[in-house]
PDB file of C-alpha atoms in Angstrom:
ATOM      1  CA  MET A   1     120.908  80.148  46.754  1.00 47.00           C
ATOM      2  CA  ALA A   2     122.993  80.353  49.928  1.00 38.00           C
ATOM      3  CA  ALA A   3     126.054  82.529  49.955  1.00 37.00           C
ATOM      4  CA  PRO A   4     129.342  80.632  49.776  1.00 35.00           C
ATOM      5  CA  ARG A   5     130.961  80.054  53.129  1.00 40.00           C
ATOM      6  CA  ARG A   6     134.126  82.050  53.610  1.00 41.00           C
ATOM      7  CA  ARG A   7     137.209  80.012  54.336  1.00 40.00           C
ATOM      8  CA  ARG A   8     138.757  80.562  57.710  1.00 41.00           C
ATOM      9  CA  THR A   9     142.114  82.244  57.328  1.00 41.00           C
ATOM     10  CA  ALA A  10     145.001  82.915  59.637  1.00 39.00           C
ATOM     11  CA  ALA A  11     144.471  86.661  59.173  1.00 41.00           C
ATOM     12  CA  ALA A  12     140.872  86.445  60.394  1.00 41.00           C
ATOM     13  CA  GLU A  13     141.719  84.535  63.546  1.00 40.00           C
ATOM     14  CA  PRO A  14     143.473  87.330  65.509  1.00 44.00           C
ATOM     15  CA  ALA A  15     140.592  89.760  64.942  1.00 44.00           C
ATOM     16  CA  SER A  16     138.146  87.114  66.145  1.00 48.00           C
ATOM     17  CA  ASP A  17     140.247  86.505  69.248  1.00 50.00           C
ATOM     18  CA  ILE A  18     140.434  90.224  70.026  1.00 46.00           C
ATOM     19  CA  ALA A  19     136.652  90.581  69.747  1.00 51.00           C
ATOM     20  CA  ARG A  20     136.172  87.557  72.002  1.00 56.00           C
ATOM     21  CA  ARG A  21     138.587  88.852  74.620  1.00 49.00           C
ATOM     22  CA  ARG A  22     136.945  92.275  74.554  1.00 52.00           C
ATOM     23  CA  MET A  23     133.527  90.706  75.177  1.00 58.00           C
ATOM     24  CA  GLU A  24     134.862  88.514  77.969  1.00 56.00           C
ATOM     25  CA  ARG A  25     136.469  91.494  79.656  1.00 53.00           C
ATOM     26  CA  ARG A  26     133.251  93.521  79.554  1.00 55.00           C
ATOM     27  CA  GLN A  27     131.259  90.659  80.980  1.00 56.00           C
ATOM     28  CA  ALA A  28     133.779  90.187  83.766  1.00 52.00           C
ATOM     29  CA  SER A  29     134.253  93.790  84.883  1.00 54.00           C
ATOM     30  CA  GLY A  30     130.949  95.478  84.074  1.00 54.00           C
ATOM     31  CA  ARG A  31     131.334  97.793  81.116  1.00 50.00           C
ATOM     32  CA  ARG A  32     129.400 100.775  82.429  1.00 46.00           C
ATOM     33  CA  SER A  33     131.091 100.706  85.825  1.00 46.00           C
ATOM     34  CA  ASP A  34     134.580 100.568  84.400  1.00 73.00           C
ATOM     35  CA  ALA A  35     136.523 103.787  84.991  1.00 80.00           C
ATOM     36  CA  ARG A  36     138.525 103.534  81.791  1.00 82.00           C
ATOM     37  CA  TRP A  37     135.404 102.911  79.738  1.00 84.00           C
ATOM     38  CA  ALA A  38     133.844 106.048  81.259  1.00 84.00           C
ATOM     39  CA  GLU A  39     137.008 107.980  80.408  1.00 89.00           C
ATOM     40  CA  ILE A  40     136.871 106.740  76.817  1.00 90.00           C
ATOM     41  CA  LEU A  41     133.211 107.715  76.479  1.00 89.00           C
ATOM     42  CA  ALA A  42     133.929 111.199  77.844  1.00 89.00           C
ATOM     43  CA  GLY A  43     136.786 111.587  75.370  1.00 92.00           C
ATOM     44  CA  ALA A  44     134.597 110.382  72.508  1.00 91.00           C
ATOM     45  CA  GLY A  45     131.955 112.937  73.476  1.00 88.00           C
ATOM     46  CA  ARG A  46     134.492 115.753  73.298  1.00 89.00           C
ATOM     47  CA  VAL A  47     135.825 114.572  69.945  1.00 91.00           C
ATOM     48  CA  PHE A  48     132.374 114.090  68.387  1.00 87.00           C
ATOM     49  CA  ALA A  49     131.301 117.538  69.598  1.00 82.00           C
ATOM     50  CA  ARG A  50     134.464 119.189  68.293  1.00 85.00           C
ATOM     51  CA  LEU A  51     134.900 117.434  64.947  1.00 86.00           C
ATOM     52  CA  GLY A  52     131.434 116.052  64.273  1.00 83.00           C
ATOM     53  CA  TYR A  53     130.613 112.367  64.398  1.00 83.00           C
ATOM     54  CA  GLY A  54     131.063 111.793  60.678  1.00 81.00           C
ATOM     55  CA  GLN A  55     134.547 113.323  60.596  1.00 86.00           C
ATOM     56  CA  SER A  56     135.826 111.717  63.806  1.00 89.00           C
ATOM     57  CA  THR A  57     137.943 108.580  63.895  1.00 91.00           C
ATOM     58  CA  LEU A  58     138.894 106.084  66.568  1.00 93.00           C
ATOM     59  CA  GLU A  59     142.425 107.455  66.316  1.00 93.00           C
ATOM     60  CA  ASP A  60     141.064 110.885  67.265  1.00 94.00           C
ATOM     61  CA  VAL A  61     139.391 109.396  70.339  1.00 93.00           C
ATOM     62  CA  ALA A  62     142.507 107.479  71.346  1.00 94.00           C
ATOM     63  CA  GLY A  63     144.549 110.670  71.103  1.00 94.00           C
ATOM     64  CA  GLU A  64     141.995 112.593  73.158  1.00 94.00           C
ATOM     65  CA  VAL A  65     142.075 110.015  75.935  1.00 93.00           C
ATOM     66  CA  GLY A  66     145.850 109.606  75.762  1.00 92.00           C
ATOM     67  CA  ILE A  67     145.944 105.907  74.924  1.00 91.00           C
ATOM     68  CA  SER A  68     147.120 103.926  71.929  1.00 90.00           C
ATOM     69  CA  ARG A  69     144.807 102.745  69.183  1.00 87.00           C
ATOM     70  CA  ALA A  70     145.555  99.164  70.232  1.00 86.00           C
ATOM     71  CA  THR A  71     144.493  99.897  73.809  1.00 85.00           C
ATOM     72  CA  LEU A  72     141.289 101.537  72.611  1.00 88.00           C
ATOM     73  CA  TYR A  73     140.507  98.499  70.479  1.00 83.00           C
ATOM     74  CA  TYR A  74     140.637  96.398  73.626  1.00 80.00           C
ATOM     75  CA  TYR A  75     137.567  98.331  74.784  1.00 83.00           C
ATOM     76  CA  VAL A  76     135.702  99.120  71.594  1.00 83.00           C
ATOM     77  CA  GLY A  77     135.762  97.879  68.023  1.00 81.00           C
ATOM     78  CA  THR A  78     133.931 100.607  66.083  1.00 83.00           C
ATOM     79  CA  LYS A  79     133.094 104.296  66.237  1.00 83.00           C
ATOM     80  CA  GLU A  80     129.416 103.377  66.156  1.00 83.00           C
ATOM     81  CA  GLU A  81     129.820 101.310  69.312  1.00 83.00           C
ATOM     82  CA  LEU A  82     131.267 104.360  71.062  1.00 85.00           C
ATOM     83  CA  LEU A  83     128.310 106.462  69.951  1.00 84.00           C
ATOM     84  CA  VAL A  84     125.801 103.935  71.270  1.00 82.00           C
ATOM     85  CA  GLY A  85     127.640 103.718  74.591  1.00 82.00           C
ATOM     86  CA  LEU A  86     127.733 107.499  74.850  1.00 83.00           C
ATOM     87  CA  LEU A  87     124.003 108.008  74.233  1.00 82.00           C
ATOM     88  CA  HIS A  88     122.391 104.978  75.876  1.00 82.00           C
ATOM     89  CA  ASP A  89     122.089 106.279  79.443  1.00 83.00           C
ATOM     90  CA  PRO A  90     121.262 109.949  78.598  1.00 86.00           C
ATOM     91  CA  ILE A  91     118.378 108.952  76.317  1.00 85.00           C
ATOM     92  CA  GLN A  92     117.117 106.530  78.949  1.00 86.00           C
ATOM     93  CA  LEU A  93     117.290 109.242  81.615  1.00 89.00           C
ATOM     94  CA  MET A  94     115.402 111.732  79.463  1.00 87.00           C
ATOM     95  CA  ARG A  95     112.521 109.306  78.939  1.00 90.00           C
ATOM     96  CA  THR A  96     112.449 108.283  82.611  1.00 91.00           C
ATOM     97  CA  ARG A  97     112.165 111.904  83.705  1.00 92.00           C
ATOM     98  CA  LEU A  98     109.299 112.481  81.286  1.00 93.00           C
ATOM     99  CA  ASP A  99     107.457 109.393  82.553  1.00 93.00           C
ATOM    100  CA  GLU A 100     107.718 110.725  86.111  1.00 93.00           C
ATOM    101  CA  VAL A 101     106.366 114.149  85.146  1.00 93.00           C
ATOM    102  CA  ALA A 102     103.582 112.720  82.982  1.00 93.00           C
ATOM    103  CA  ALA A 103     102.279 110.740  85.967  1.00 93.00           C
ATOM    104  CA  LEU A 104     102.023 113.744  88.300  1.00 93.00           C
ATOM    105  CA  PRO A 105      98.528 114.791  89.512  1.00 94.00           C
ATOM    106  CA  MET A 106      98.562 118.139  87.712  1.00 95.00           C
ATOM    107  CA  THR A 107      96.774 119.749  84.805  1.00 96.00           C
ATOM    108  CA  ALA A 108      98.004 118.987  81.311  1.00 96.00           C
ATOM    109  CA  PRO A 109      99.513 122.479  80.844  1.00 96.00           C
ATOM    110  CA  GLU A 110     101.395 122.092  84.127  1.00 96.00           C
ATOM    111  CA  ARG A 111     102.667 118.653  83.130  1.00 96.00           C
ATOM    112  CA  LEU A 112     103.712 119.864  79.677  1.00 96.00           C
ATOM    113  CA  GLU A 113     105.582 122.800  81.190  1.00 96.00           C
ATOM    114  CA  ALA A 114     107.303 120.554  83.742  1.00 96.00           C
ATOM    115  CA  ALA A 115     108.214 118.042  81.035  1.00 95.00           C
ATOM    116  CA  LEU A 116     109.793 120.684  78.821  1.00 94.00           C
ATOM    117  CA  ARG A 117     111.736 122.117  81.754  1.00 94.00           C
ATOM    118  CA  GLU A 118     113.077 118.618  82.441  1.00 92.00           C
ATOM    119  CA  TYR A 119     114.030 118.362  78.776  1.00 91.00           C
ATOM    120  CA  VAL A 120     116.083 121.544  78.978  1.00 90.00           C
ATOM    121  CA  ARG A 121     117.613 120.498  82.306  1.00 90.00           C
ATOM    122  CA  THR A 122     118.710 117.164  80.894  1.00 88.00           C
ATOM    123  CA  MET A 123     120.225 118.848  77.844  1.00 86.00           C
ATOM    124  CA  SER A 124     122.149 121.194  80.139  1.00 84.00           C
ATOM    125  CA  GLU A 125     123.441 118.354  82.302  1.00 84.00           C
ATOM    126  CA  LEU A 126     124.250 115.992  79.426  1.00 83.00           C
ATOM    127  CA  PRO A 127     125.562 118.014  76.451  1.00 77.00           C
ATOM    128  CA  GLU A 128     126.424 114.776  74.622  1.00 75.00           C
ATOM    129  CA  LEU A 129     122.738 114.707  73.699  1.00 78.00           C
ATOM    130  CA  PHE A 130     123.503 117.520  71.266  1.00 77.00           C
ATOM    131  CA  ILE A 131     125.471 114.944  69.248  1.00 73.00           C
ATOM    132  CA  PHE A 132     122.333 112.846  68.905  1.00 69.00           C
ATOM    133  CA  LEU A 133     120.370 115.875  67.690  1.00 71.00           C
ATOM    134  CA  SER A 134     122.909 117.528  65.435  1.00 66.00           C
ATOM    135  CA  GLU A 135     123.676 114.870  62.828  1.00 62.00           C
ATOM    136  CA  ASN A 136     120.766 112.404  62.770  1.00 60.00           C
ATOM    137  CA  VAL A 137     123.219 109.863  64.128  1.00 58.00           C
ATOM    138  CA  HIS A 138     120.371 107.506  65.068  1.00 57.00           C
ATOM    139  CA  GLN A 139     120.316 106.588  61.379  1.00 62.00           C
ATOM    140  CA  VAL A 140     123.814 105.079  61.525  1.00 61.00           C
ATOM    141  CA  MET A 141     123.386 103.063  64.720  1.00 65.00           C
ATOM    142  CA  SER A 142     122.508  99.388  64.675  1.00 64.00           C
ATOM    143  CA  GLY A 143     122.185  96.507  67.102  1.00 65.00           C
ATOM    144  CA  PRO A 144     120.096  95.851  70.241  1.00 68.00           C
ATOM    145  CA  GLU A 145     121.449  98.814  72.237  1.00 66.00           C
ATOM    146  CA  ALA A 146     120.860 101.174  69.314  1.00 71.00           C
ATOM    147  CA  ASP A 147     117.333  99.807  68.973  1.00 77.00           C
ATOM    148  CA  HIS A 148     116.827 100.591  72.660  1.00 77.00           C
ATOM    149  CA  ILE A 149     117.922 104.200  72.077  1.00 78.00           C
ATOM    150  CA  ARG A 150     115.491 104.611  69.198  1.00 79.00           C
ATOM    151  CA  GLU A 151     112.713 102.970  71.198  1.00 83.00           C
ATOM    152  CA  ASN A 152     113.235 105.388  74.091  1.00 83.00           C
ATOM    153  CA  ALA A 153     113.214 108.358  71.718  1.00 83.00           C
ATOM    154  CA  ASP A 154     109.969 107.150  70.141  1.00 87.00           C
ATOM    155  CA  LYS A 155     108.363 106.520  73.539  1.00 90.00           C
ATOM    156  CA  TYR A 156     109.296 110.036  74.593  1.00 90.00           C
ATOM    157  CA  GLY A 157     107.309 111.502  71.718  1.00 91.00           C
ATOM    158  CA  ARG A 158     104.321 109.247  72.317  1.00 93.00           C
ATOM    159  CA  THR A 159     104.209 110.067  76.033  1.00 94.00           C
ATOM    160  CA  LEU A 160     104.342 113.805  75.363  1.00 95.00           C
ATOM    161  CA  ALA A 161     101.555 113.418  72.791  1.00 96.00           C
ATOM    162  CA  LYS A 162      99.408 111.669  75.422  1.00 96.00           C
ATOM    163  CA  VAL A 163      99.878 114.639  77.777  1.00 96.00           C
ATOM    164  CA  ILE A 164      98.691 117.018  75.063  1.00 97.00           C
ATOM    165  CA  ALA A 165      95.793 114.732  74.107  1.00 97.00           C
ATOM    166  CA  SER A 166      94.634 114.576  77.713  1.00 96.00           C
ATOM    167  CA  GLY A 167      94.704 118.368  77.868  1.00 96.00           C
ATOM    168  CA  ALA A 168      92.622 118.653  74.699  1.00 96.00           C
ATOM    169  CA  LYS A 169      90.090 116.191  76.100  1.00 95.00           C
ATOM    170  CA  ALA A 170      89.834 118.185  79.341  1.00 95.00           C
ATOM    171  CA  GLY A 171      89.434 121.482  77.499  1.00 95.00           C
ATOM    172  CA  GLU A 172      92.846 122.696  78.680  1.00 96.00           C
ATOM    173  CA  PHE A 173      94.356 122.634  75.180  1.00 96.00           C
ATOM    174  CA  ARG A 174      92.975 123.238  71.725  1.00 94.00           C
ATOM    175  CA  SER A 175      91.245 120.201  70.261  1.00 93.00           C
ATOM    176  CA  ASP A 176      91.810 121.162  66.631  1.00 94.00           C
ATOM    177  CA  ILE A 177      95.555 120.433  66.716  1.00 94.00           C
ATOM    178  CA  ASP A 178      96.719 116.848  66.334  1.00 95.00           C
ATOM    179  CA  PRO A 179      98.780 115.950  69.451  1.00 96.00           C
ATOM    180  CA  THR A 180     101.442 114.113  67.444  1.00 94.00           C
ATOM    181  CA  THR A 181     101.863 117.068  65.105  1.00 94.00           C
ATOM    182  CA  ALA A 182     102.079 119.380  68.117  1.00 95.00           C
ATOM    183  CA  VAL A 183     104.872 117.241  69.576  1.00 94.00           C
ATOM    184  CA  LEU A 184     106.792 117.365  66.306  1.00 92.00           C
ATOM    185  CA  GLY A 185     106.608 121.155  66.331  1.00 93.00           C
ATOM    186  CA  ILE A 186     107.490 121.567  70.008  1.00 93.00           C
ATOM    187  CA  ILE A 187     110.360 119.090  70.102  1.00 89.00           C
ATOM    188  CA  GLY A 188     111.639 120.366  66.784  1.00 87.00           C
ATOM    189  CA  MET A 189     111.781 123.861  68.254  1.00 88.00           C
ATOM    190  CA  PHE A 190     113.661 122.691  71.347  1.00 87.00           C
ATOM    191  CA  ASN A 191     116.002 120.393  69.438  1.00 82.00           C
ATOM    192  CA  TRP A 192     117.048 123.171  67.098  1.00 81.00           C
ATOM    193  CA  MET A 193     118.798 124.943  69.972  1.00 78.00           C
ATOM    194  CA  HIS A 194     121.939 122.956  69.217  1.00 68.00           C
ATOM    195  CA  ARG A 195     122.350 124.915  65.983  1.00 71.00           C
ATOM    196  CA  TRP A 196     122.670 128.330  67.514  1.00 73.00           C
ATOM    197  CA  TYR A 197     123.014 128.048  71.301  1.00 73.00           C
ATOM    198  CA  ASN A 198     126.320 129.486  72.521  1.00 75.00           C
ATOM    199  CA  PRO A 199     127.462 128.134  75.928  1.00 75.00           C
ATOM    200  CA  LYS A 200     129.516 131.334  76.346  1.00 80.00           C
ATOM    201  CA  GLY A 201     126.621 133.625  75.417  1.00 80.00           C
ATOM    202  CA  LYS A 202     124.535 135.808  77.704  1.00 84.00           C
ATOM    203  CA  LYS A 203     121.522 133.461  77.763  1.00 83.00           C
ATOM    204  CA  SER A 204     121.481 129.960  79.179  1.00 84.00           C
ATOM    205  CA  LEU A 205     119.575 127.002  77.816  1.00 84.00           C
ATOM    206  CA  ALA A 206     117.066 127.572  80.624  1.00 87.00           C
ATOM    207  CA  ASP A 207     116.521 131.152  79.440  1.00 87.00           C
ATOM    208  CA  PHE A 208     115.704 129.981  75.941  1.00 87.00           C
ATOM    209  CA  GLY A 209     113.620 127.161  77.382  1.00 88.00           C
ATOM    210  CA  ASP A 210     111.432 129.647  79.243  1.00 91.00           C
ATOM    211  CA  VAL A 211     110.620 131.453  76.009  1.00 91.00           C
ATOM    212  CA  PHE A 212     109.947 128.244  74.087  1.00 93.00           C
ATOM    213  CA  ILE A 213     107.716 126.895  76.851  1.00 94.00           C
ATOM    214  CA  GLU A 214     105.645 130.074  76.774  1.00 95.00           C
ATOM    215  CA  MET A 215     105.360 129.800  72.992  1.00 94.00           C
ATOM    216  CA  ALA A 216     104.275 126.148  73.181  1.00 95.00           C
ATOM    217  CA  LEU A 217     101.658 126.756  75.866  1.00 96.00           C
ATOM    218  CA  SER A 218     100.314 129.840  74.085  1.00 95.00           C
ATOM    219  CA  ALA A 219      99.970 127.940  70.809  1.00 94.00           C
ATOM    220  CA  LEU A 220      98.025 125.120  72.506  1.00 96.00           C
ATOM    221  CA  ALA A 221      95.821 127.333  74.669  1.00 93.00           C
ATOM    222  CA  PRO A 222      92.071 127.070  73.875  1.00 91.00           C
ATOM    223  CA  LYS A 223      90.682 129.796  71.657  1.00 82.00           C
ATOM    224  CA  ASN A 224      88.433 132.329  73.323  1.00 70.00           C
TER     225      ASN A 224
END
């Protein structure tokens, strides 16, 4: 049985018009190149990092940027849409950098080390990625752009597993460890940095990355 069609009401019309105007504006000006949109995303990143995504509101973001809630609604309709906009490019960049490293003419251990260094570098340059890691926010995102984020994250893991598998085949890594399981352990170790890393502490992300890289390579090294 089909659901009953909802009657069109006067109250629903303004919201529909606002959504339409917002879409038309983005198509006309180029959403990602718009300076105000970039300012809103930066403000959202600060708010999500400070309050947590679940506790943040659009009002919090509007206050951070210094605009009214009505002005913010001209750019974005939901908190989820802000999250997707904030994470889309960083996740894409992380996967692109891995693809470049994975294609280099080096041994598997060298490629794995280079890939993990790129991972740490990207996290240092784009701290908004910590939001993605800290609250499993990928579970609340929906729509084509969110699907693209999840697809890039999945491709990252598969590409890293192929690097490890190639090393096992060449005798450069242990062959008794499943590459996918190895990736889960390695990435889990690196991702957990968001729980205890202190930007004001004595050690940088790169310092911790060096230790984790050594641990990963040692664990995968062939047995004597």
